[in-house]
Coordinates of C-alpha atoms in Angstrom, one line a residue:
Chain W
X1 CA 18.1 -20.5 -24.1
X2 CA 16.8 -23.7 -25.5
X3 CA 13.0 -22.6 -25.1
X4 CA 13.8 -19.5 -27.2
X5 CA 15.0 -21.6 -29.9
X6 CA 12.4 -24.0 -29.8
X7 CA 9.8 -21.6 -29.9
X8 CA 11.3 -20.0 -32.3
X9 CA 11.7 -23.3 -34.6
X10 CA 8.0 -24.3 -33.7
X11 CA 6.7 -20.5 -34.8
X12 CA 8.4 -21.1 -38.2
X13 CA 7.3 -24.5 -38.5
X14 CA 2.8 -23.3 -37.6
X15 CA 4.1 -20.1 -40.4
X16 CA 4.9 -22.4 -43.3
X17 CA 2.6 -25.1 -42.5
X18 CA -0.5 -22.3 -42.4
X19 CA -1.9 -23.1 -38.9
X20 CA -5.6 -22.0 -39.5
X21 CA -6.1 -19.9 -36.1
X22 CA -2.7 -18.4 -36.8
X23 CA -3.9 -16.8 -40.2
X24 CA -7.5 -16.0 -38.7
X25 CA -6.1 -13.8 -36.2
X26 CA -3.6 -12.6 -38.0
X27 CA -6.6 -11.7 -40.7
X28 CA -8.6 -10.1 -37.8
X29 CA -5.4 -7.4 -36.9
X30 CA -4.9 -6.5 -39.8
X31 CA -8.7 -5.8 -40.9
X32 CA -9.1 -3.9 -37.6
X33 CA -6.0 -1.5 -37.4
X34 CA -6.3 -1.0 -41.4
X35 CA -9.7 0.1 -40.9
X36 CA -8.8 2.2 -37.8
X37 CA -6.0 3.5 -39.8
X38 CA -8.3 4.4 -42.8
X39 CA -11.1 6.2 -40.5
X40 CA -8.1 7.8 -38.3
X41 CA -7.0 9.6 -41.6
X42 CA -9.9 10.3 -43.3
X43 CA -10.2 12.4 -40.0
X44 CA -6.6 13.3 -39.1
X45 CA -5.1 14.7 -42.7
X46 CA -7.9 16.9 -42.9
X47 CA -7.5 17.9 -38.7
X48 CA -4.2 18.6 -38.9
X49 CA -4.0 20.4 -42.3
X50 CA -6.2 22.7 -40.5
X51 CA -4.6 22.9 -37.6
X52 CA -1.4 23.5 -39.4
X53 CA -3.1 26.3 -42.0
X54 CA -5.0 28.5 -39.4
X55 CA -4.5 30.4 -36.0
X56 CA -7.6 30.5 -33.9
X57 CA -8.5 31.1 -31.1
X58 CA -7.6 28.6 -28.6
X59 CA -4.6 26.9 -31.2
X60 CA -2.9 26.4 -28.5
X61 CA -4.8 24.5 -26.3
X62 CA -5.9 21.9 -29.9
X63 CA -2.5 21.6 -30.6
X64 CA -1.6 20.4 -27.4
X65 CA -4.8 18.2 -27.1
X66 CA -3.6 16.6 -30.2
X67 CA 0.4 15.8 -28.7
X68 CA -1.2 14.3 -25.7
X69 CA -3.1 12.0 -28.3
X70 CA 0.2 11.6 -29.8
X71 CA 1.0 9.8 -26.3
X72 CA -2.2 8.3 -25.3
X73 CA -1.7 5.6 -23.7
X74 CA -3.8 2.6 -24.7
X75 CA -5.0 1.0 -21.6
X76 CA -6.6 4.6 -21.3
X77 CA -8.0 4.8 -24.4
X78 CA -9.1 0.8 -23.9
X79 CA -11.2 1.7 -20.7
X80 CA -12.7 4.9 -21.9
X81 CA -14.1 3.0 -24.8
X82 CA -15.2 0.1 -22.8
X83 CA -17.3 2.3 -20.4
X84 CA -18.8 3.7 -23.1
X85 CA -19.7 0.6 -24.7
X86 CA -20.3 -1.6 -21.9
X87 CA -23.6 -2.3 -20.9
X88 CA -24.5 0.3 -18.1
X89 CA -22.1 3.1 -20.3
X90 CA -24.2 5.5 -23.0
X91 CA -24.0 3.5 -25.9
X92 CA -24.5 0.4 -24.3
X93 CA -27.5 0.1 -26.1
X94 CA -25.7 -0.8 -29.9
X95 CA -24.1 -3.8 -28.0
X96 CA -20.7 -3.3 -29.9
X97 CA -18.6 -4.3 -27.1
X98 CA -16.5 -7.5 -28.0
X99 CA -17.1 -7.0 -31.5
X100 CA -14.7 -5.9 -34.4
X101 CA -16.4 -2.7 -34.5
X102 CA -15.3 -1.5 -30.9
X103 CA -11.8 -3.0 -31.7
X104 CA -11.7 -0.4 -34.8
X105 CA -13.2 2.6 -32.4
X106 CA -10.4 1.7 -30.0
X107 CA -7.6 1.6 -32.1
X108 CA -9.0 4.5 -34.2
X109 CA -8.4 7.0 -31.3
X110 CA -4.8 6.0 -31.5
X111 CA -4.0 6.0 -34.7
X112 CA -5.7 9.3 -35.3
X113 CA -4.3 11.5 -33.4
X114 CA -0.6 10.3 -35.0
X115 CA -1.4 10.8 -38.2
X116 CA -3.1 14.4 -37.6
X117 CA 0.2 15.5 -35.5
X118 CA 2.7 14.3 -38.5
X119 CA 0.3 16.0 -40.9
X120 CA 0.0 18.7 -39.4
X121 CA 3.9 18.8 -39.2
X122 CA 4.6 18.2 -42.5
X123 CA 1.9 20.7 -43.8
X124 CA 3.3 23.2 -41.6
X125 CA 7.1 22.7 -43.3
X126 CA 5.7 23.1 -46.8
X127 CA 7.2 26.8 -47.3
X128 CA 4.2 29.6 -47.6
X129 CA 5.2 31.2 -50.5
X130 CA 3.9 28.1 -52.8
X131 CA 0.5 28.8 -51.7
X132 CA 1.1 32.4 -52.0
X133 CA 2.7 31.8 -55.4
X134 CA -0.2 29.3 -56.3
X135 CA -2.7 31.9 -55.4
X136 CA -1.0 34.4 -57.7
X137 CA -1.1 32.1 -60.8
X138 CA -4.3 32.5 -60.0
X139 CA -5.0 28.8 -58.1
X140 CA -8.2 28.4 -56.6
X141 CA -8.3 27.8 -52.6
X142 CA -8.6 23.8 -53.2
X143 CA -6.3 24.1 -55.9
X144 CA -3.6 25.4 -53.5
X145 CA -4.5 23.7 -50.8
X146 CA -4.0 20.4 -53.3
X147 CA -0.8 21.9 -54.3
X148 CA 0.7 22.0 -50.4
X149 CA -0.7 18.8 -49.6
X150 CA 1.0 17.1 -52.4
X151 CA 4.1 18.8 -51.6
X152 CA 3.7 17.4 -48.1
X153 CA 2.6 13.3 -49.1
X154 CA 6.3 11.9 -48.4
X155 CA 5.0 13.2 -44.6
X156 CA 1.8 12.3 -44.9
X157 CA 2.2 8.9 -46.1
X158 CA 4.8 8.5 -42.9
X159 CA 2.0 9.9 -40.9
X160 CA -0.7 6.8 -41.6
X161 CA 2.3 4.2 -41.9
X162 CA 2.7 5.6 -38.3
X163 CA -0.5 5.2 -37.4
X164 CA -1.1 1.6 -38.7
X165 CA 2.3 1.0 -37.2
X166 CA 1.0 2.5 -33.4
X167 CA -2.8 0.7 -34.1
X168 CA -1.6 -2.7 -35.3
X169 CA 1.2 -2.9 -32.3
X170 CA -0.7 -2.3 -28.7
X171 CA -2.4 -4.2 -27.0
X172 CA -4.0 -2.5 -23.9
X173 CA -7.1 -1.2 -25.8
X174 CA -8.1 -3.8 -28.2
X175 CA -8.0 -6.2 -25.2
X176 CA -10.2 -4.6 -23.1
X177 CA -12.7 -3.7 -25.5
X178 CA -12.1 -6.9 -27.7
X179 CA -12.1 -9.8 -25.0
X180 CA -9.8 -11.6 -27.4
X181 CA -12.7 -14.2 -27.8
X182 CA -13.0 -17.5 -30.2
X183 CA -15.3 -19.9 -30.7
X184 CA -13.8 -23.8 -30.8
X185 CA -10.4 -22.6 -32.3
X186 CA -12.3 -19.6 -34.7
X187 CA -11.1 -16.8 -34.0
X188 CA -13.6 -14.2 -33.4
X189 CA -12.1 -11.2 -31.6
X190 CA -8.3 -11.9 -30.9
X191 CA -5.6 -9.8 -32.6
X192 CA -1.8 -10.8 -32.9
X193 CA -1.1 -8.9 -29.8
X194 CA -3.8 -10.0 -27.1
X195 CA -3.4 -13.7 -28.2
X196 CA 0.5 -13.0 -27.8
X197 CA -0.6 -12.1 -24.2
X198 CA -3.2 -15.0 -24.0
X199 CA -0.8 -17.7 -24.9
X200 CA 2.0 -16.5 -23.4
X201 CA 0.0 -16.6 -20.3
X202 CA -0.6 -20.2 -21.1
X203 CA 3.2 -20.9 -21.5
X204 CA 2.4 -21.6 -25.1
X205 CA 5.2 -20.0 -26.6
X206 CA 5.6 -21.4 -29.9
X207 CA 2.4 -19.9 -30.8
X208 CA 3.2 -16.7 -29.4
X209 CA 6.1 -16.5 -30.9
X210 CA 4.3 -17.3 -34.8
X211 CA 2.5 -13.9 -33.7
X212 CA 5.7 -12.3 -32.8
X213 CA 7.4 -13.4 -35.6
X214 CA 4.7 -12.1 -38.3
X215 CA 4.4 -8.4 -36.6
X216 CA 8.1 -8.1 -37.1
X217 CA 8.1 -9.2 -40.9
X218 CA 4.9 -6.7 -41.1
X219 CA 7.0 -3.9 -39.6
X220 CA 9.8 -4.7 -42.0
X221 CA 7.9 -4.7 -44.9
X222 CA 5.8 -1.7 -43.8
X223 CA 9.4 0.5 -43.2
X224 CA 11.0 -1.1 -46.4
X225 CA 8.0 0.1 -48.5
X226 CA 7.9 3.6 -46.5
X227 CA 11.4 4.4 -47.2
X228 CA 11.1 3.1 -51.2
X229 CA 7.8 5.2 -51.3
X230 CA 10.0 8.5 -49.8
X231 CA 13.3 7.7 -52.0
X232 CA 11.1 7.5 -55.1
X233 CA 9.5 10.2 -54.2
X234 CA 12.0 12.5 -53.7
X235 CA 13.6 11.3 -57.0
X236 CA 10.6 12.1 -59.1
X237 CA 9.9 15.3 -57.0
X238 CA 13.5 16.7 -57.4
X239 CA 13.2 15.7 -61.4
X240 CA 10.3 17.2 -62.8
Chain G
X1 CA 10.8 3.5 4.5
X2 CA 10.8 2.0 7.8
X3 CA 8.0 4.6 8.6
X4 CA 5.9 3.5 5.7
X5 CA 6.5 0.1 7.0
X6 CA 5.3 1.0 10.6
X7 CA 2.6 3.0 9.1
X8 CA 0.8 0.4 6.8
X9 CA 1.4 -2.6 9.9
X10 CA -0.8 -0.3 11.8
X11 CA -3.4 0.2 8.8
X12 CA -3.1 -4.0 8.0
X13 CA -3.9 -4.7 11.7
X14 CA -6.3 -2.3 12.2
X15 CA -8.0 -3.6 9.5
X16 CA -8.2 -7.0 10.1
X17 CA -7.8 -7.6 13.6
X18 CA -5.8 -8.1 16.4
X19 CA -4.3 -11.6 16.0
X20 CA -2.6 -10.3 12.7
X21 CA -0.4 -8.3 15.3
X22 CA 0.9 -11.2 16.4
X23 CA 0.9 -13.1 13.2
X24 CA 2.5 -10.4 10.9
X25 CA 5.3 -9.5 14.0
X26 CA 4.0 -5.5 14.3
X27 CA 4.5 -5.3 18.1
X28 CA 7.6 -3.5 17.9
X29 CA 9.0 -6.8 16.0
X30 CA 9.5 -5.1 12.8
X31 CA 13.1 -6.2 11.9
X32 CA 13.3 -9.1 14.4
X33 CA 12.6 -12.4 12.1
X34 CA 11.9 -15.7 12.6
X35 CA 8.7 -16.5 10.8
X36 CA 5.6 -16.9 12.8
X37 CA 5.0 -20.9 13.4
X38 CA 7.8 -21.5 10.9
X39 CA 10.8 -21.2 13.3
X40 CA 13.5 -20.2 10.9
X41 CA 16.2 -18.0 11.4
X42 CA 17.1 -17.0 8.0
X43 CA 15.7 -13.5 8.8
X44 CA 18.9 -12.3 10.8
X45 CA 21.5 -13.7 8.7
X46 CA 20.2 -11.0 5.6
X47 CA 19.9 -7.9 7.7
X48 CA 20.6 -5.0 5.0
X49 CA 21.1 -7.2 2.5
X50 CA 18.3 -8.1 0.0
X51 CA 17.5 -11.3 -2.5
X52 CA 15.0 -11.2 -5.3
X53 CA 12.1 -14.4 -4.1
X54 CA 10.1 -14.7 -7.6
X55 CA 6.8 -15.9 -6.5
X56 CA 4.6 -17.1 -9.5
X57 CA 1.0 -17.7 -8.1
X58 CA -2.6 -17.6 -9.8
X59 CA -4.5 -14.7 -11.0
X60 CA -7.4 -15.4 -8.5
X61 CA -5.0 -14.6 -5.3
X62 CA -4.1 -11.7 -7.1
X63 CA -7.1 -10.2 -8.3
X64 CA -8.8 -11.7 -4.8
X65 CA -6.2 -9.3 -3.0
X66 CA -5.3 -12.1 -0.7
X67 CA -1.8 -11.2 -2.2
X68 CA -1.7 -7.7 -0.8
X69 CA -2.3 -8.8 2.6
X70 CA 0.0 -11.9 2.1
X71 CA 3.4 -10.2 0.9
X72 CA 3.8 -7.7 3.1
X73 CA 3.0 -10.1 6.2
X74 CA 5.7 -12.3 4.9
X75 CA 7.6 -9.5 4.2
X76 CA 8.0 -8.3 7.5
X77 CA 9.2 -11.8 8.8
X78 CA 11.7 -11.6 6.1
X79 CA 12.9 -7.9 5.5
X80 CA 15.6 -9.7 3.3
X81 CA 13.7 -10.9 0.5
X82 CA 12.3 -8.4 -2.2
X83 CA 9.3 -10.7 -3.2
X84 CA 8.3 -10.1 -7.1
X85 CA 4.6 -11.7 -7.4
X86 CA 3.8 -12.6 -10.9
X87 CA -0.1 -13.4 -11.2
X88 CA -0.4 -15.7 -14.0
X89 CA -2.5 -18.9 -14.6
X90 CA -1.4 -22.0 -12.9
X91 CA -0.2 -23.4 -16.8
X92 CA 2.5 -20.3 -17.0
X93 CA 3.2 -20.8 -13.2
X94 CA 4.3 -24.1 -13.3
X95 CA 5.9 -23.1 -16.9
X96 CA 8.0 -20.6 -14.9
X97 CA 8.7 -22.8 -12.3
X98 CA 10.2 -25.6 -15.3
X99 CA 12.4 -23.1 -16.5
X100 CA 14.0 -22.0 -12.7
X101 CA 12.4 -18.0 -13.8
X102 CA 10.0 -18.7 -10.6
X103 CA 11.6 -19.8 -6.5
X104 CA 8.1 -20.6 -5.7
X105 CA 4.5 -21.1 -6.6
X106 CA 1.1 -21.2 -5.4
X107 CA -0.9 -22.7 -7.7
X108 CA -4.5 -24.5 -8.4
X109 CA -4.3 -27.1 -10.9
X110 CA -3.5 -30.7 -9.3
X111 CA -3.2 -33.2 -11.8
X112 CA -0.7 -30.7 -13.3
X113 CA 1.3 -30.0 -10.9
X114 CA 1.5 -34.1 -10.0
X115 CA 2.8 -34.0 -13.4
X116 CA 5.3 -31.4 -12.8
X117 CA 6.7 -32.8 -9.3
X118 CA 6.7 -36.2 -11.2
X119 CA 9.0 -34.8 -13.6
X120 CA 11.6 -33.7 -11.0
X121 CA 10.8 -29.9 -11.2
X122 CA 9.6 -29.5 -7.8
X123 CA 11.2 -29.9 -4.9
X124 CA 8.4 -29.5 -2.1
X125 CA 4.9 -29.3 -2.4
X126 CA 2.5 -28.6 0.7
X127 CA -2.0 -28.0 1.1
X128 CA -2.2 -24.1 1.4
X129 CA -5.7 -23.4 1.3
X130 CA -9.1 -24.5 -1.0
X131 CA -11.7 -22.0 -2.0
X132 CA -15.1 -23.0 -4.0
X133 CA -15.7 -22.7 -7.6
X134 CA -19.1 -21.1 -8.0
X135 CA -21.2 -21.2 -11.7
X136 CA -22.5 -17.7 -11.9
X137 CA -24.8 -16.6 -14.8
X138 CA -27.3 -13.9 -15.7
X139 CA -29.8 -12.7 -13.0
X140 CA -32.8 -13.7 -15.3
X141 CA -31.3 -16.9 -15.9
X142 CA -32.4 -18.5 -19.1
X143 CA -30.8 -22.1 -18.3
X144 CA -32.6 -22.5 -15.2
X145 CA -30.1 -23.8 -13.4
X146 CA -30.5 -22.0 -9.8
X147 CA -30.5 -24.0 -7.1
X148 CA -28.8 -27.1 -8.6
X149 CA -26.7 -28.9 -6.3
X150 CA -25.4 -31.1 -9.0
X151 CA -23.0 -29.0 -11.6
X152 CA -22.8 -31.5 -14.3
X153 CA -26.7 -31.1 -14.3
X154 CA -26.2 -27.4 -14.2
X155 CA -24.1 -27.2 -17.7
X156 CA -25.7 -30.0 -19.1
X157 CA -28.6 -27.4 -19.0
X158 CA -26.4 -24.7 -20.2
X159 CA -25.3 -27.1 -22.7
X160 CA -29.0 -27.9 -23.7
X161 CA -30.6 -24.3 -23.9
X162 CA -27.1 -23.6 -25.5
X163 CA -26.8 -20.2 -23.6
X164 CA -23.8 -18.4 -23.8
X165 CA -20.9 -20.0 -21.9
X166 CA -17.5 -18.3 -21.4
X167 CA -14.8 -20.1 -20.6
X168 CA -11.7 -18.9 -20.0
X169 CA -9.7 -21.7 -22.1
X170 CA -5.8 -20.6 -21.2
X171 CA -4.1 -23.5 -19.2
X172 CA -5.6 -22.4 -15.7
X173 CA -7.0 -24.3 -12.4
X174 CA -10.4 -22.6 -13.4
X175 CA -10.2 -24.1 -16.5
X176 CA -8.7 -27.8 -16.5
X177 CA -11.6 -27.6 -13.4
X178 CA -14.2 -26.3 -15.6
X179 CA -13.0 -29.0 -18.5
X180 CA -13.2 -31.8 -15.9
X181 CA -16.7 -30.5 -14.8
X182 CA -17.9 -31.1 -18.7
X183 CA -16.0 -34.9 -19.0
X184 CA -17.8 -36.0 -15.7
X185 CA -21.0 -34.4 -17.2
X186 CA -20.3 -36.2 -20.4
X187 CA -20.3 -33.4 -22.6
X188 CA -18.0 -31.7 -25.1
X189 CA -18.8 -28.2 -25.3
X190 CA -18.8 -27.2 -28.8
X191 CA -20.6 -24.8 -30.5
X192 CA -21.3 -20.7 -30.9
X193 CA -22.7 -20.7 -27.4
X194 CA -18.9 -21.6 -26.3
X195 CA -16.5 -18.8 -26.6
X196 CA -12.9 -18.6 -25.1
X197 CA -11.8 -15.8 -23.6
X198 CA -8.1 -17.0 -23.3
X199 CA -7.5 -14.3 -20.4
X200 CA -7.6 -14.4 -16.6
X201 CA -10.6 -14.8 -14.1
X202 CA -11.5 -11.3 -13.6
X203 CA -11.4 -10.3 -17.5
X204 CA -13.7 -13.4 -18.0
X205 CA -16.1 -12.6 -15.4
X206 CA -16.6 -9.2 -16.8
X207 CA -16.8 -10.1 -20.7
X208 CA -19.9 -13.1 -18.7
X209 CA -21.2 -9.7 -17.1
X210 CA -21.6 -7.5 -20.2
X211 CA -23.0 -10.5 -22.4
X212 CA -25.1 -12.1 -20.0
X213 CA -23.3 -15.3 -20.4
X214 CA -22.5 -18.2 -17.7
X215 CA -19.3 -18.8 -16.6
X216 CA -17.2 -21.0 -14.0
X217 CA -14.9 -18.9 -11.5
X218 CA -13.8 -19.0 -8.1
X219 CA -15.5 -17.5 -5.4
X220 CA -12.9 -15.5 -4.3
X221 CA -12.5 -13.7 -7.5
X222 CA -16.4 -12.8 -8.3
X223 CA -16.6 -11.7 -4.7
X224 CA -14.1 -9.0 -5.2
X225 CA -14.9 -8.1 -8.3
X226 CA -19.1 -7.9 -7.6
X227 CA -19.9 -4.8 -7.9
X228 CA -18.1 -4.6 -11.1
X229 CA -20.6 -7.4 -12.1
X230 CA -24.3 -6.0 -12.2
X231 CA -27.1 -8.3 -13.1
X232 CA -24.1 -11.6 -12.7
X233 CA -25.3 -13.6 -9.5
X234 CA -24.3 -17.0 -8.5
X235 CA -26.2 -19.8 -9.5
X236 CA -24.6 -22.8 -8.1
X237 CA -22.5 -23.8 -5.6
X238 CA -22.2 -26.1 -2.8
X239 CA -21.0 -29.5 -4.2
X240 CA -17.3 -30.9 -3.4
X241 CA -16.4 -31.8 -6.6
X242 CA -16.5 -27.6 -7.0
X243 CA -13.3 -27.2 -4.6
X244 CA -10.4 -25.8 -5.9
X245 CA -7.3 -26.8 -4.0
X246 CA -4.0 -24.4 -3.6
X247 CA -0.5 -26.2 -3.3
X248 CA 2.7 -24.3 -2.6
X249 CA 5.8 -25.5 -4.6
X250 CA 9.3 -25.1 -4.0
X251 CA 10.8 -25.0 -7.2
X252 CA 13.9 -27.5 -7.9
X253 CA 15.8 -25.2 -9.9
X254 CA 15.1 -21.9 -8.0
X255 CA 17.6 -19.4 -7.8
X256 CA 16.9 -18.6 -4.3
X257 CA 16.1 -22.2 -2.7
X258 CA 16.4 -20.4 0.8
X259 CA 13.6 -18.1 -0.1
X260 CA 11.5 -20.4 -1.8
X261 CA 11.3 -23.0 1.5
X262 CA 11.5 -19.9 4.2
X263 CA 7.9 -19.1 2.0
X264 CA 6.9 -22.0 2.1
X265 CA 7.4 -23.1 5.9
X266 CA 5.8 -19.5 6.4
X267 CA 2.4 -20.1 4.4
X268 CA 2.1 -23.5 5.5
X269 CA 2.4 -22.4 9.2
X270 CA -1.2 -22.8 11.5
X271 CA -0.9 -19.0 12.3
X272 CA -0.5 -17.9 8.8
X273 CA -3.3 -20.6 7.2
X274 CA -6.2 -20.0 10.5
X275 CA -4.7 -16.1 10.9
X276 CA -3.9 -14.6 7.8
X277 CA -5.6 -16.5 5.3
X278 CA -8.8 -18.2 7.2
X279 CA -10.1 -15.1 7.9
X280 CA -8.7 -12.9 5.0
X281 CA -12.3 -11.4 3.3
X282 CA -14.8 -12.1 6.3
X283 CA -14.7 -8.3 7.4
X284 CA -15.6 -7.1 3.7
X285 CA -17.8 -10.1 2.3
X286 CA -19.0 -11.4 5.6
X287 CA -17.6 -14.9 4.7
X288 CA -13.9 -16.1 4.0
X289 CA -12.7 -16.5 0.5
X290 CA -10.2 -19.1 1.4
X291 CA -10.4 -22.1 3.9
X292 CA -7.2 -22.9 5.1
X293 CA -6.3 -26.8 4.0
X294 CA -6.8 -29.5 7.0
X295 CA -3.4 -30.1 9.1

């Protein structure tokens, strides 16, 4: 018990103090998964709005690829990535491995997939008579489409928190493809999560613990500004 | 269950040779106990009944494998422990061992753990094994350190050319080694060219691999991982201040103290050390990757 408390007194104490490598790596997550998050939905919203708008042949089987990227685990994701990039894999050639930039194509098959599932979700919830009534009045295709994606943003903006949330939180892929390096305490390619896993390995648990400590105040903030987003929302929506 | 057992004795022994027979206890010994050399009897009293034995050892005798031939050899002299490895470096070994979350360790880091048996967390602590620490670096080598029989020359050419070193900086025997190689070299590696890699030995060696960096590791560990490792050779090797020396430690606060000293009379027993360990790797590397320690 007293080594949980200590760490947890020494986290608290490297948090307000501003430890330097603490604030680099904590830097280096966030840059990585937002970017992920940002490239995952400038492809997802638009994958699963389609998905969720059209039968095709083969639906089916894109649906279900898409719910097994909802579960993908990422160690698999990690070492599909890292064969690609690694030096004897296809695109060894742009030498991106154990740079940000393989970090973001890691994370950026995780977070994609969850954010085109809940879209495509949400999308498919918005009733089809307001793009039939939309139509009607005489709305363009965009115009509609507009029209039942705005009526779907409390989901959609659920989707990317979700996907920021499942980017920014594992640790399988961005370790394998990240190396978690640094450079005479500069961070270079460590997130909050692998150097979790680094120091704990080290039994250096106060730092660890500084890591843990700032993912959980991330995932408060992200949920307490997710459910104010929805609430207001809703308000604004229900009183037009 | 007692089938699987039968089953993979037969595959462990027909692997590696007759003597395990007798070492390991296959003959038809399955549930008697008594461990080979070690001459204890716990192994009767526990018949049907099971104890957790934490065993906190080093990511080389993991990733090496020695581990999967180790375990279930010990296993079968002591059916009644169920033995839960975790691989970690020696730092978060003897970490786990301070706080009682480990029976026993195996670990590489000497002046540590002379620290940690100093400060009363140890209760016994017994020469396993040593294995060689090799510097391996690109094939095209742009140091030019092949061939060096000195390794404080070797990285103060490393050091010089400032190639790309990797070290693996996280509280392990590789590394305090690695960090005692540089003091008696009397350098401090600083600089671009020296990046951490804060994770284990395998990890490390394959980040060295894809960069075409240098790196220190222990033999045991780049052997196993090799063909994993194209165009990563071994550069240097050879000299004694490159040994790497395992200790098993009974830990003071262990919650199975019966377990902890039944492992470690059973590692440090001449069958197990010339038998199981002396000759674990020769059939698949053509050399060992541990030497059993002297005694």
């Amino acid at each position: 018990m007293s080594v949980f408390w200590e760490a947890l007194k020494e986290a608290v104490l490297l948090l307000v103090h501003g430890d330097r490598y603490v604030y680099e790596v904590m830097w280096m997550s966030i840059k990585v998964a937002g970017s992920a998050t940002l490239i995952g939905m400038v492809v997802g919203v638009p994958l699963g709005t389609w998905l969720a708008l059209r039968r095709f042949w083969g639906w089916a089987a894109a649906a279900t690829v898409l719910n097994v990227g909802l579960t993908l685990p990422p160690v698999v994701v990690g070492l599909f990535v890292f064969l690609l990039l690694s030096r004897q894999g296809p695109l060894g050639g742009l030498d991106l491995l154990y740079t940000p930039g393989a970090m973001i194509i890691a994370q950026f098959f995780i977070a994609a997939p969850v954010i085109a599932a809940i879209t495509m979700g949400g999308v498919a919830s918005v009733p089809k008579d307001v793009r039939l009534q939309a139509m009607g009045l005489g709305a363009s295709r965009w115009q509609s489409l507009w029209l039942v994606l705005r009526e779907a943003r409390v989901t959609l903006i659920s989707g990317v928190v979700a996907g920021f949330g499942a980017a920014i939180s594992e640790v399988g892929a961005v370790m394998m493809v990240g190396g978690n390096l640094s450079v005479a305490g500069h961070n270079l390619t460590g997130t909050m999560t692998t150097a979790t896993m680094a120091l704990v390995r080290q039994g250096e648990y106060a730092i660890a613990m500084a890591f843990g400590l700032i993912l959980l105040i991330l995932a408060f903030v992200i949920t307490y500004l997710l459910t104010r987003t929805q609430q207001g929302l809703r308000r604004r929506w229900l009183q037009p | 269950m007692r089938r699987l057992g039968v089953l993979s004795c037969l595959l462990v022994s027909v692997g590696l040779g007759p003597w395990l027979v007798f070492a390991t206890g296959c003959n038809g010994r399955m549930d008697s106990a008594g461990g080979p050399g070690g001459g204890t009897a716990a192994g009767e009293s526990g018949a049907g009944k099971t104890s957790d034995l934490v065993v906190a050892s080093t990511t080389s005798t993991q990733d090496s494998g020695l581990f999967d031939v180790l375990i279930p050899a010990f296993n079968r002299a002591f059916p009644q422990y169920l033995v839960k490895v975790v691989a970690v470096g020696s730092g978060e070994a003897l970490k786990l061992g301070e706080t009682g979350d480990a029976d026993v360790l195996l670990v590489h880091s000497p002046q540590a753990e002379e620290v940690f048996m100093a400060n009363g967390f140890g209760a016994d602590r017994q020469p396993v094994m040593y294995n060689d620490f090799v510097i391996v670096g690109p094939e095209s080598d742009s140091a030019g350190i092949r061939g060096l029989t000195d390794p404080g020359a070797a990285l103060a050419r490393i050091a010089g050319q400032r190639a790309l070193f990797f070290t693996r900086n996280d509280a392990s025997g590789t590394y305090s080694k690695e960090q005692a190689l540089w003091r008696q070299a009397g350098l401090t590696p600083t600089g671009d060219w020296y990046r951490s890699t804060g994770q284990g030995m395998g990890e490390t060696l394959t980040i060295a691999a894809q960069k075409g960096g240098y790196t220190l590791s222990d033999r045991a560990t780049f052997l196993a991982k090799r063909k994993a490792l194209s165009g990563l050779v071994i550069l240097v090797v050879g000299a004694e201040e490159l040994r790497n020396y395992y200790h098993v430690i009974t830990v003071n606060q262990a919650r199975n103290p019966q377990g902890a000293r039944d492992f470690l009379t059973w590692i440090t027993s001449p069958i197990v050390r010339h038998g199981l360990i002396g000759t674990f790797g020769v059939e698949k590397y053509g050399e060992p990757l541990f030497i059993p320690a002297a005694g």
